[in-house]
PDB file of C-alpha atoms in Angstrom:
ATOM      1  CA  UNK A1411       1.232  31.125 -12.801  1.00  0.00           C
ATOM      2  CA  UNK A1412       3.493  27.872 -13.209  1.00  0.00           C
ATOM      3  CA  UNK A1413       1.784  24.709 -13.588  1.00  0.00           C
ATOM      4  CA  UNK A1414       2.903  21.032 -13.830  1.00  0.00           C
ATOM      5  CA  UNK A1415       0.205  18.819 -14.189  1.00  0.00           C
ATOM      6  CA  UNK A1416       1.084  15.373 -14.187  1.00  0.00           C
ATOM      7  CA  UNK A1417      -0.655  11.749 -15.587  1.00  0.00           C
ATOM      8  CA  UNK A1418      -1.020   8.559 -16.413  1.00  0.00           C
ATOM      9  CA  UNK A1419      -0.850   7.044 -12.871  1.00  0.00           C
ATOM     10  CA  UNK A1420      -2.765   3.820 -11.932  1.00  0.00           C
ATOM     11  CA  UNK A1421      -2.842   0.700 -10.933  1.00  0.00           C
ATOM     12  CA  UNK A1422      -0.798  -1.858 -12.510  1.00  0.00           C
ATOM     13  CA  UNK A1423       0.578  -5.600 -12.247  1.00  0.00           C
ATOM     14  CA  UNK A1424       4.052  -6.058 -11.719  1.00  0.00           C
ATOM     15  CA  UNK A1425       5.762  -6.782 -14.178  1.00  0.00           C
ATOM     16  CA  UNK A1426       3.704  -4.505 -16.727  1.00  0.00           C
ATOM     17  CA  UNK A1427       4.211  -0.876 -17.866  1.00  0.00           C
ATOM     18  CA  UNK A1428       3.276   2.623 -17.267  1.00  0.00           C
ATOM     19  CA  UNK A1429       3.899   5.985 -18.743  1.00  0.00           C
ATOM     20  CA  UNK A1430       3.668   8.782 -16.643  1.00  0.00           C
ATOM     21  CA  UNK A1431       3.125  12.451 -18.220  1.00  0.00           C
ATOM     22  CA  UNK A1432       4.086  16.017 -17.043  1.00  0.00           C
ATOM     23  CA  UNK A1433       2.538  19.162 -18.523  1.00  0.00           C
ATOM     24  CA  UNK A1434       4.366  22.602 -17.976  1.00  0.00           C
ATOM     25  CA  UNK A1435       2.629  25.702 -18.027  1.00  0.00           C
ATOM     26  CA  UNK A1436       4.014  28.989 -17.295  1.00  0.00           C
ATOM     27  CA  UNK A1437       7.315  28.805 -17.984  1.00  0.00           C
ATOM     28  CA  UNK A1438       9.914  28.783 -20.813  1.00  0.00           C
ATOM     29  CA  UNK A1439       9.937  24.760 -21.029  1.00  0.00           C
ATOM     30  CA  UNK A1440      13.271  24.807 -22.339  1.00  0.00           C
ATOM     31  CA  UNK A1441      14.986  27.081 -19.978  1.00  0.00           C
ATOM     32  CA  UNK A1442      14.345  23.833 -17.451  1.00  0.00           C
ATOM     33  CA  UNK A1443      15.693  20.903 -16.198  1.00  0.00           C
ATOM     34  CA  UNK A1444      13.129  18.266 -15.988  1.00  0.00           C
ATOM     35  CA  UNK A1445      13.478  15.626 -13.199  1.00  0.00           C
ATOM     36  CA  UNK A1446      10.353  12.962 -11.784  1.00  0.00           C
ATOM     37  CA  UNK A1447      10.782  11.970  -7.990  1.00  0.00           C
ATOM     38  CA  UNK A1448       8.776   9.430  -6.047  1.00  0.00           C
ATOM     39  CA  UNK A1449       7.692   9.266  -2.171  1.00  0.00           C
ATOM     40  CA  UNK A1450       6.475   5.723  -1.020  1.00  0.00           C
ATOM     41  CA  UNK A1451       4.326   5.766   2.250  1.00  0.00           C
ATOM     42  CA  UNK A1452       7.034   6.292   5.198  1.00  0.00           C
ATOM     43  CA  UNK A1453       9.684   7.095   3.039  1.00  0.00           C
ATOM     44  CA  UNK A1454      11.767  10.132   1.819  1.00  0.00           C
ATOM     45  CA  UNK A1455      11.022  11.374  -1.357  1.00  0.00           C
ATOM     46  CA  UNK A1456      13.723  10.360  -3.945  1.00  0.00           C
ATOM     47  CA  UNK A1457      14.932  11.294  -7.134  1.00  0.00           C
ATOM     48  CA  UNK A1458      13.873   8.884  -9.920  1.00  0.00           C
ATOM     49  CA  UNK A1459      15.450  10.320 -13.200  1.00  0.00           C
ATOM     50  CA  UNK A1460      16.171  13.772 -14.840  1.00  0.00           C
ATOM     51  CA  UNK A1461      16.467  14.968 -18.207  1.00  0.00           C
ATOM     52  CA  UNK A1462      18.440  18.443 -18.615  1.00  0.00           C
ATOM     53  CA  UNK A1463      17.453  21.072 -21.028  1.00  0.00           C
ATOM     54  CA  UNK A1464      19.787  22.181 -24.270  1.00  0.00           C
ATOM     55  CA  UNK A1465      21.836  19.087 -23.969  1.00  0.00           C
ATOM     56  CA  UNK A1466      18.942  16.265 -22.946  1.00  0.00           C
ATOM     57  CA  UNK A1467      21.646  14.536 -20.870  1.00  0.00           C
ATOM     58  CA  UNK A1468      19.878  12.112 -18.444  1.00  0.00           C
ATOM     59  CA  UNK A1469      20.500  10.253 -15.647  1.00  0.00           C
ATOM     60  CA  UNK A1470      18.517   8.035 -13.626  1.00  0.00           C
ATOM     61  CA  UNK A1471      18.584   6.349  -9.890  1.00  0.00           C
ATOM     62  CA  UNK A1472      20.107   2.896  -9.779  1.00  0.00           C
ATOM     63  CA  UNK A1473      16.942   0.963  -9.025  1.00  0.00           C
ATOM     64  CA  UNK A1474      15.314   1.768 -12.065  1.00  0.00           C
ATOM     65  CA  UNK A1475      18.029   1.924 -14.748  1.00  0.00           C
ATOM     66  CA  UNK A1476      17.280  -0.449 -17.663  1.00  0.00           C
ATOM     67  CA  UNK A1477      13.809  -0.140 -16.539  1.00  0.00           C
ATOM     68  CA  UNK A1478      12.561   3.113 -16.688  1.00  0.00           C
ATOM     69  CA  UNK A1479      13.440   5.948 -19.215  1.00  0.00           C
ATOM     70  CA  UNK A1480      12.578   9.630 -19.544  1.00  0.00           C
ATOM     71  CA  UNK A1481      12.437  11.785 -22.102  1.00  0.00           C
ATOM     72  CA  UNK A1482      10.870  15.185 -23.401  1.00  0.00           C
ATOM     73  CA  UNK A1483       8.900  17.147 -25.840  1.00  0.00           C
ATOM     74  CA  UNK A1484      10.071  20.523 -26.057  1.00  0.00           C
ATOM     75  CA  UNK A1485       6.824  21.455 -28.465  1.00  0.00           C
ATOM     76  CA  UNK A1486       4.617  20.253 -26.121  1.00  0.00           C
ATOM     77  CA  UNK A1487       6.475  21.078 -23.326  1.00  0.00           C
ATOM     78  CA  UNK A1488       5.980  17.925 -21.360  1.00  0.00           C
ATOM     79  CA  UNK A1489       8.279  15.710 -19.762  1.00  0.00           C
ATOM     80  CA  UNK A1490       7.808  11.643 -19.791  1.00  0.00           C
ATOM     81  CA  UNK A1491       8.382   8.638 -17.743  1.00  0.00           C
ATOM     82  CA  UNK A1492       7.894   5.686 -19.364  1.00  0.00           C
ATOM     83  CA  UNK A1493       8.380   3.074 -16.460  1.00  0.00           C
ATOM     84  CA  UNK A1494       8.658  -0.771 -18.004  1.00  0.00           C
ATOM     85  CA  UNK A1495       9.064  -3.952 -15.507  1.00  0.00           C
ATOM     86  CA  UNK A1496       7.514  -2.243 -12.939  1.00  0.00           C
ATOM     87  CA  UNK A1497       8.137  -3.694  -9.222  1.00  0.00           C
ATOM     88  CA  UNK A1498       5.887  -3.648  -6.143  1.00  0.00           C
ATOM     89  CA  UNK A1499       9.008  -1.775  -5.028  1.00  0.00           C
ATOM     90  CA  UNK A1500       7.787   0.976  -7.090  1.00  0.00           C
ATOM     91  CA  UNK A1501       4.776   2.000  -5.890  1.00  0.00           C
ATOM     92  CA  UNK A1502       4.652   5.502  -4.846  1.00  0.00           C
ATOM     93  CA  UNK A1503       3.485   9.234  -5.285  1.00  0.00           C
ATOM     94  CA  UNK A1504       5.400  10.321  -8.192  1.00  0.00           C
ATOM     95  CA  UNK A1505       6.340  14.240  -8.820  1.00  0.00           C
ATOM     96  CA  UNK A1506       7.232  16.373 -11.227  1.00  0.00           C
ATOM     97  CA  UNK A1507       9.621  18.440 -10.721  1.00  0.00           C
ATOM     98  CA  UNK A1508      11.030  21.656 -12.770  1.00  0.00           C
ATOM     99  CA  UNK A1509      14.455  23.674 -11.795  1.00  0.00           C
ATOM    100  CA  UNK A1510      15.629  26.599 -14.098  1.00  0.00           C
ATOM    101  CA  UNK A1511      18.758  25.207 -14.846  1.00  0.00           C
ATOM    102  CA  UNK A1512      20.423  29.485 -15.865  1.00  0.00           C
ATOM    103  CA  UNK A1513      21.301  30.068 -12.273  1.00  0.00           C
ATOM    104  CA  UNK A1514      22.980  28.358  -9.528  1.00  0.00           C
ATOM    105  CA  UNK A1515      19.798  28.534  -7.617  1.00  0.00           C
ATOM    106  CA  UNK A1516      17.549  28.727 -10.066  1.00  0.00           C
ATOM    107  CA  UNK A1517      13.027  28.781  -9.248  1.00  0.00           C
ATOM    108  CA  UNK A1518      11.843  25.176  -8.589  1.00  0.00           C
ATOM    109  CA  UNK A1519       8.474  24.201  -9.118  1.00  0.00           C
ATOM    110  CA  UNK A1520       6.511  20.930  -8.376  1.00  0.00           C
ATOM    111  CA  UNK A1521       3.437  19.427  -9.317  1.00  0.00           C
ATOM    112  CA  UNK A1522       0.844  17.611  -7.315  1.00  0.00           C
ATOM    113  CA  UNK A1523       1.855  13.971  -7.731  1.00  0.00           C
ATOM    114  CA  UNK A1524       0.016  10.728  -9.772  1.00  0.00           C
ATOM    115  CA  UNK A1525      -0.096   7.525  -7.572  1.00  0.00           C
ATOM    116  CA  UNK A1526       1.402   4.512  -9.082  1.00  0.00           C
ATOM    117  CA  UNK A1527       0.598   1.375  -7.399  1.00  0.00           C
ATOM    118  CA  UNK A1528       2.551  -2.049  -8.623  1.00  0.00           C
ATOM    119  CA  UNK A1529       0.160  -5.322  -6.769  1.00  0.00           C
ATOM    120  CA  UNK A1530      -0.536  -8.620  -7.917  1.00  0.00           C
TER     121      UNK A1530
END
């Protein structure tokens, strides 16, 4: 049974840091294209930043570049989102998310979200 258990969410000033983690269980970590996503109250849920597998390209959405970074242990097999000059603008449910990257349509998995709220 695939598992992504994710941490590190909380409260936090603006301004100040996080680091969000995302434990995979399950599933050949490195056949797997890791990605985090957010959902604020109201909103869509959006990508926030991905990291592939083999090649550890990344990319990241526009609000958050030069703030936020990812990265991931392939030993561990977890995925991290270390979020730096955080904004009340980010405060939302963040996911993460898992897509075999072999196949066009390869199995997608999700875990259950860790709230991150950015107030004074």
């Amino acid at each position: 049974q695939v598992q992504l258990v994710e941490s590190g969410g909380g409260l936090v000033q603006p301004g100040g840091s996080l680091r969000l983690s995302c434990a995979a269980f399950g599933l050949t970590f490195t056949d797997y294209s890791m990605s985090w996503y957010r959902q604020a109250p109201g909103k869509e849920r959006e990508l926030v930043a991905t990291i592939e597998d083999f090649t550890y390209r990344t990319n990241y959405t526009d609000s958050v570049k030069g703030r936020f970074a990812i990265w991931r242990d392939d030993v561990e097999r977890t995925v991290y989102l270390r979020m730096n000059s955080v904004k009340v603008q980010d405060t939302a449910m963040y996911y993460c998310h898992a897509r075999d990257s072999r196949a066009i349509r390869g199995a997608v998995y999700w875990g259950q979200g860790t709230q991150v709220t950015v107030s004074p």
